[in-house]
XYZ file of N, CA and C in Angstrom:
402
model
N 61.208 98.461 150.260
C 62.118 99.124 151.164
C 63.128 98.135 151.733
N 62.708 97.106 152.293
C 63.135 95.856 152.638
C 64.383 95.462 151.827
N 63.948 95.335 150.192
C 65.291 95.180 149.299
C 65.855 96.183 149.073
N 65.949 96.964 149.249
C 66.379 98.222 148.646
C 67.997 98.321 150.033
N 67.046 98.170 151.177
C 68.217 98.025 152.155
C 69.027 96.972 152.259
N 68.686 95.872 151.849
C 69.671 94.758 151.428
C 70.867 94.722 150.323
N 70.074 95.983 149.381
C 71.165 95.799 148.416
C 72.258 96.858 148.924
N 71.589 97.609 149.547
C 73.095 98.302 150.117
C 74.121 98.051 150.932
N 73.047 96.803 152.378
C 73.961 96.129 152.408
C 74.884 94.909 151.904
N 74.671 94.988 150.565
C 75.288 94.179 149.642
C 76.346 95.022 149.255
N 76.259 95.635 148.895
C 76.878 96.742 148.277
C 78.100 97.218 149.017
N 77.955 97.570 150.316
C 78.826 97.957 151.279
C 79.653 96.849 151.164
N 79.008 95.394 151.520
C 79.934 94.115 151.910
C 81.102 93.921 150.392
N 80.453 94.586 149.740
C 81.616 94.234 148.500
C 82.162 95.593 148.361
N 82.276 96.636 148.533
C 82.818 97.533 148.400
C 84.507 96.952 149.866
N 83.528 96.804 150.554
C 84.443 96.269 151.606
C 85.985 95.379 151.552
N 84.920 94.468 150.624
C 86.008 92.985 150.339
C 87.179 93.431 149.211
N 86.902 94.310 148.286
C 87.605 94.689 147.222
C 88.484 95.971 147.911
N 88.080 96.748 148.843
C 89.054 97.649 149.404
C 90.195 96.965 150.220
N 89.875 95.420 151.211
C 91.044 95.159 151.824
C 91.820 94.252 150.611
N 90.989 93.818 149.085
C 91.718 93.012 148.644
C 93.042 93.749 147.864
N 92.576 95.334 147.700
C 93.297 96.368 146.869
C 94.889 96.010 147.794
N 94.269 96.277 149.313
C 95.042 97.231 149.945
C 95.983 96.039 150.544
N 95.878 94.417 150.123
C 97.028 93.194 150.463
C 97.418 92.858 149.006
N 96.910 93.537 148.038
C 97.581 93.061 146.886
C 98.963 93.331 146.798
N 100.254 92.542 146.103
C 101.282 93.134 145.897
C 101.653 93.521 144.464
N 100.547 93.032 143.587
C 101.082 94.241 142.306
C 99.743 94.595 142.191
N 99.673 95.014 140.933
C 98.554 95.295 139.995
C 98.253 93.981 139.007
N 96.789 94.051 140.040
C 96.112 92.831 138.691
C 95.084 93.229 137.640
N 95.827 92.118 136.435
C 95.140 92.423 135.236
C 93.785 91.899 134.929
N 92.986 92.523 134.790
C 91.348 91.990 134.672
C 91.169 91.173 132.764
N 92.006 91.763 132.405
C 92.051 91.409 131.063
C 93.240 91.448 129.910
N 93.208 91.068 128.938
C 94.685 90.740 128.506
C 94.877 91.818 127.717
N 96.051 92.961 127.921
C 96.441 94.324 127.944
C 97.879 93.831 126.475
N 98.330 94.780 126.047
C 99.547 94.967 125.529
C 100.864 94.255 125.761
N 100.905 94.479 127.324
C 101.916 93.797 127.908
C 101.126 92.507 128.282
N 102.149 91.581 128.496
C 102.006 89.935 129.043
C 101.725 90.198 130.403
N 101.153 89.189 130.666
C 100.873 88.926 132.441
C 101.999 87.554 132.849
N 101.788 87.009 134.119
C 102.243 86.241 134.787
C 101.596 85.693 136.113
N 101.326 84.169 136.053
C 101.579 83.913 137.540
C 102.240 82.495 137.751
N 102.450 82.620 139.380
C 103.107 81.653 139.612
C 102.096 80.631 140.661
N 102.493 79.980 141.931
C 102.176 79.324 142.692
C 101.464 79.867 143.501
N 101.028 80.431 143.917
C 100.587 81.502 144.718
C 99.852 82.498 144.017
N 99.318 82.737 142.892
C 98.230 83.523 141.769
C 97.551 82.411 141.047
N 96.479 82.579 140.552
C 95.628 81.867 139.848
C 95.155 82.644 138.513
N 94.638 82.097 137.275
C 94.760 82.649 136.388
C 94.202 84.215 136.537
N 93.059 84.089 137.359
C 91.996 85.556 137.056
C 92.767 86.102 138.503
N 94.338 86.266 139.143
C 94.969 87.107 139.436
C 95.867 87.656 138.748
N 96.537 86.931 137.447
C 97.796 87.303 136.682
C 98.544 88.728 137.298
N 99.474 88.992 136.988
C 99.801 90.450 137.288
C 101.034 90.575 136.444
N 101.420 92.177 136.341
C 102.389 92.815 135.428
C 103.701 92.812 136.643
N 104.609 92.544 136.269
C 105.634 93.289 137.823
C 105.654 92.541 138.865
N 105.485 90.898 139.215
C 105.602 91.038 140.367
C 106.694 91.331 141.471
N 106.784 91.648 142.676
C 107.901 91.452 142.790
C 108.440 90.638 144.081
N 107.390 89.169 144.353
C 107.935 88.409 144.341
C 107.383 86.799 143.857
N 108.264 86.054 143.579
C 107.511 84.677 142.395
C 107.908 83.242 143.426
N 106.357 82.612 143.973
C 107.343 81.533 144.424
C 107.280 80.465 142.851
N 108.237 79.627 142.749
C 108.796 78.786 141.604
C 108.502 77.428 141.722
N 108.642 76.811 142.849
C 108.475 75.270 143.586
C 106.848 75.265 144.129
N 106.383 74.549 143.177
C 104.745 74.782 143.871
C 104.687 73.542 144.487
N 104.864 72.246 144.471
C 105.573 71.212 145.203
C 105.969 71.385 146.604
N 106.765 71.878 146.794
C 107.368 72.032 148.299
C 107.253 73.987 149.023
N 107.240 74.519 147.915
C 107.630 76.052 148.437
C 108.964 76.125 149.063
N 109.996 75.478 148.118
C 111.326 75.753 148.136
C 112.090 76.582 147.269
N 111.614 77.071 146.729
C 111.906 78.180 145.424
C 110.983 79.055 145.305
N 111.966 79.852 146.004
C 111.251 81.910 145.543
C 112.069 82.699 145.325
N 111.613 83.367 144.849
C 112.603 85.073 144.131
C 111.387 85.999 144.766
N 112.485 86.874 145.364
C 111.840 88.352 146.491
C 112.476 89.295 146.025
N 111.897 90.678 146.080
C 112.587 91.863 145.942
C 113.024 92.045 144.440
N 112.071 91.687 144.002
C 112.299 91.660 142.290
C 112.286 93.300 141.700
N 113.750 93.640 141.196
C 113.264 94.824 140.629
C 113.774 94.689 139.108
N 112.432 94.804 138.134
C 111.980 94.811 137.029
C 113.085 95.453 135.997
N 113.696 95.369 135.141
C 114.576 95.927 134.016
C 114.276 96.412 132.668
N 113.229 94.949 132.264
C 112.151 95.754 131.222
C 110.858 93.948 131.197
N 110.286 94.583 130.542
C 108.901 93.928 130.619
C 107.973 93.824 129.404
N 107.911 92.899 128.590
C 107.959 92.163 127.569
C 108.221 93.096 126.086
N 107.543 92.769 124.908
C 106.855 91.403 124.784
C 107.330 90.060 124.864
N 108.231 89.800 124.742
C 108.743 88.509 124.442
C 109.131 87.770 125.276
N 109.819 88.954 126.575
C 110.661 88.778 127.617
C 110.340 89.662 128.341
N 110.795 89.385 129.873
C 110.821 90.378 131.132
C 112.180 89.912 131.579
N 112.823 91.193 132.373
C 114.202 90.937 132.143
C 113.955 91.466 134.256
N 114.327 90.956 135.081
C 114.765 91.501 136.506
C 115.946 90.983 137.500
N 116.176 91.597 138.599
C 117.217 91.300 139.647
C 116.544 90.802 140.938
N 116.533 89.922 141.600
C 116.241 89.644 142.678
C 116.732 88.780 143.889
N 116.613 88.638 144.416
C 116.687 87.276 145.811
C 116.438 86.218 145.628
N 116.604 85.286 145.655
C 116.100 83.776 145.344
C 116.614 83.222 146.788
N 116.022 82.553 147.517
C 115.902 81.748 148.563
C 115.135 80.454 148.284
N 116.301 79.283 148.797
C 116.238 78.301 148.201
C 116.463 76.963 149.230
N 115.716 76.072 149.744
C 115.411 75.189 150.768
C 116.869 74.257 150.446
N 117.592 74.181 151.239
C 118.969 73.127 151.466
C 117.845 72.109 152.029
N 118.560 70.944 151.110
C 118.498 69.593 151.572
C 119.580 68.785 152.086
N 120.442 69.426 153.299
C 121.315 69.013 153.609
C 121.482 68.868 155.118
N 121.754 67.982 156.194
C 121.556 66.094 155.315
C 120.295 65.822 155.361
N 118.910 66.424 155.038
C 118.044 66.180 154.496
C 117.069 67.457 154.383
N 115.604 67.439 154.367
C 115.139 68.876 154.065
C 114.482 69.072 154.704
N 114.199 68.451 155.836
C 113.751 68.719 156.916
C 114.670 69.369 158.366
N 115.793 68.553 158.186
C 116.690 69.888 158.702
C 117.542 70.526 158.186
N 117.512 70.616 156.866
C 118.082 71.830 156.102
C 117.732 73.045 156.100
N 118.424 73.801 156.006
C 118.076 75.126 155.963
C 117.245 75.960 154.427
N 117.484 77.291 154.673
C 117.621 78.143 153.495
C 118.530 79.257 153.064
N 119.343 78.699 151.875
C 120.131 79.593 151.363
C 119.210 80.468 150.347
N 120.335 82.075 150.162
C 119.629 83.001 149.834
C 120.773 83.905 148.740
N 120.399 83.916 147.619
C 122.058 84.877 146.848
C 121.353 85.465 146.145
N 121.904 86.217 145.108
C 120.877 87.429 144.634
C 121.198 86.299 142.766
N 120.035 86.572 142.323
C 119.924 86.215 141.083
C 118.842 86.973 139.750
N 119.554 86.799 139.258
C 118.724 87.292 137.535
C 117.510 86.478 137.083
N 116.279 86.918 136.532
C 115.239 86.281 136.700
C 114.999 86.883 135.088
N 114.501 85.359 134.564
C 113.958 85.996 132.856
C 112.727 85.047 132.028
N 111.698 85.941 132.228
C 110.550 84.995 131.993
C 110.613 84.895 130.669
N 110.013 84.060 129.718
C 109.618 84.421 128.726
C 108.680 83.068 128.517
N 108.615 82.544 127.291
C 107.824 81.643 126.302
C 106.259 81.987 126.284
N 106.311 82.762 125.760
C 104.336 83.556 126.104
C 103.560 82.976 125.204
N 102.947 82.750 125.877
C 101.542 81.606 125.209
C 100.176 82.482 125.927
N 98.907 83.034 124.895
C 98.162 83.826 125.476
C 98.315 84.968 126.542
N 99.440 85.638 125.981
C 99.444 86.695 126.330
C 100.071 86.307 127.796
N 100.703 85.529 128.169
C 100.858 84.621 129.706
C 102.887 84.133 129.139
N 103.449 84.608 130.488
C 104.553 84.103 130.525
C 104.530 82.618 131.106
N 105.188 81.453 130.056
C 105.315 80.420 130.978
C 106.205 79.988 131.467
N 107.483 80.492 131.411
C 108.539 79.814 132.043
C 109.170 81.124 132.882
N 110.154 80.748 133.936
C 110.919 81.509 134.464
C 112.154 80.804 134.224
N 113.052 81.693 134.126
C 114.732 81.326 133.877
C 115.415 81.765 134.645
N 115.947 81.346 135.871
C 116.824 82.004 137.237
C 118.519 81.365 136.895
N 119.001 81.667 138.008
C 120.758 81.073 138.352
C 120.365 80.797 139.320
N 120.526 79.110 139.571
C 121.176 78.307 140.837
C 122.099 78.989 141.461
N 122.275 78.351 143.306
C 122.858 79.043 143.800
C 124.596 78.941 142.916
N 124.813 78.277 142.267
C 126.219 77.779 141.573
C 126.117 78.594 140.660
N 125.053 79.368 140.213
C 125.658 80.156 139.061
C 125.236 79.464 137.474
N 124.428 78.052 137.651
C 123.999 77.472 136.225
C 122.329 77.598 136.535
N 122.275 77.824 135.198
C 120.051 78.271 135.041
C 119.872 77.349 135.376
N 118.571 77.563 135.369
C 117.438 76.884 135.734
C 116.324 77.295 135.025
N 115.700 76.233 134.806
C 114.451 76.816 133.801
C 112.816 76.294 134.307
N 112.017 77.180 135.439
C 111.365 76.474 135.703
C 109.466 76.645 135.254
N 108.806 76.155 135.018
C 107.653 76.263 134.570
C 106.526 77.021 135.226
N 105.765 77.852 134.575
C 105.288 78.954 135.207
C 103.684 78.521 134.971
């Protein structure tokens, strides 16, 4: 009887943990490798990947490079094609009191290796790519 009530409260405690983890997720994560490619960035770890996100930080180094408000255009195989925000840490006159600039940019993952996008391809705030590793 003793275990029997333990496992439920086992049971509850994980029913628990997986309902608030549903309900702060911001996409849909892939448990396994589907049709379409997955992705992550700085902020996901492999066994979070996800389809769609819609937002990628890029700079795992500093957390000076992110793209927000990503809306999706199409989504692989080869490529994912979207529009978003990129906000981007000024180092001017240094980066500690620099700010953050913010312009809207084109975002294009591709080079898929296991079913996994590894690169992202954005526009600097100037308007020339960038190609950064995913």
């Amino acid at each position: 009887m003793l275990m029997n009530i333990a496992i439920r409260k086992a049971g509850w405690s994980v029913t628990a943990i997986a309902a608030l983890a549903a309900a702060f997720a911001p996409s849909v994560v892939v448990h396994a490798a589907g049709p379409d490619p997955v992705v992550y960035d700085c902020t996901r770890t492999a066994d979070k990947a996800v389809q769609r996100p819609s937002n990628m930080l890029l700079a795992c180094g500093d957390g000076g490079l992110w793209v927000k408000d990503i809306t999706w255009t199409s989504w692989g195989p080869d490529t994912a094609e979207g529009e978003g925000t990129q906000s981007r840490r000024v180092c001017v006159p240094n980066c500690a009191a620099g700010g953050v600039a913010t312009a809207p940019t084109h975002i294009t993952l591709r080079d898929i290796e296991d079913n996994r996008f590894r690169q992202a391809l954005i526009s600097d705030l100037n308007g020339k790519p960038e190609t950064w590793p995913l």
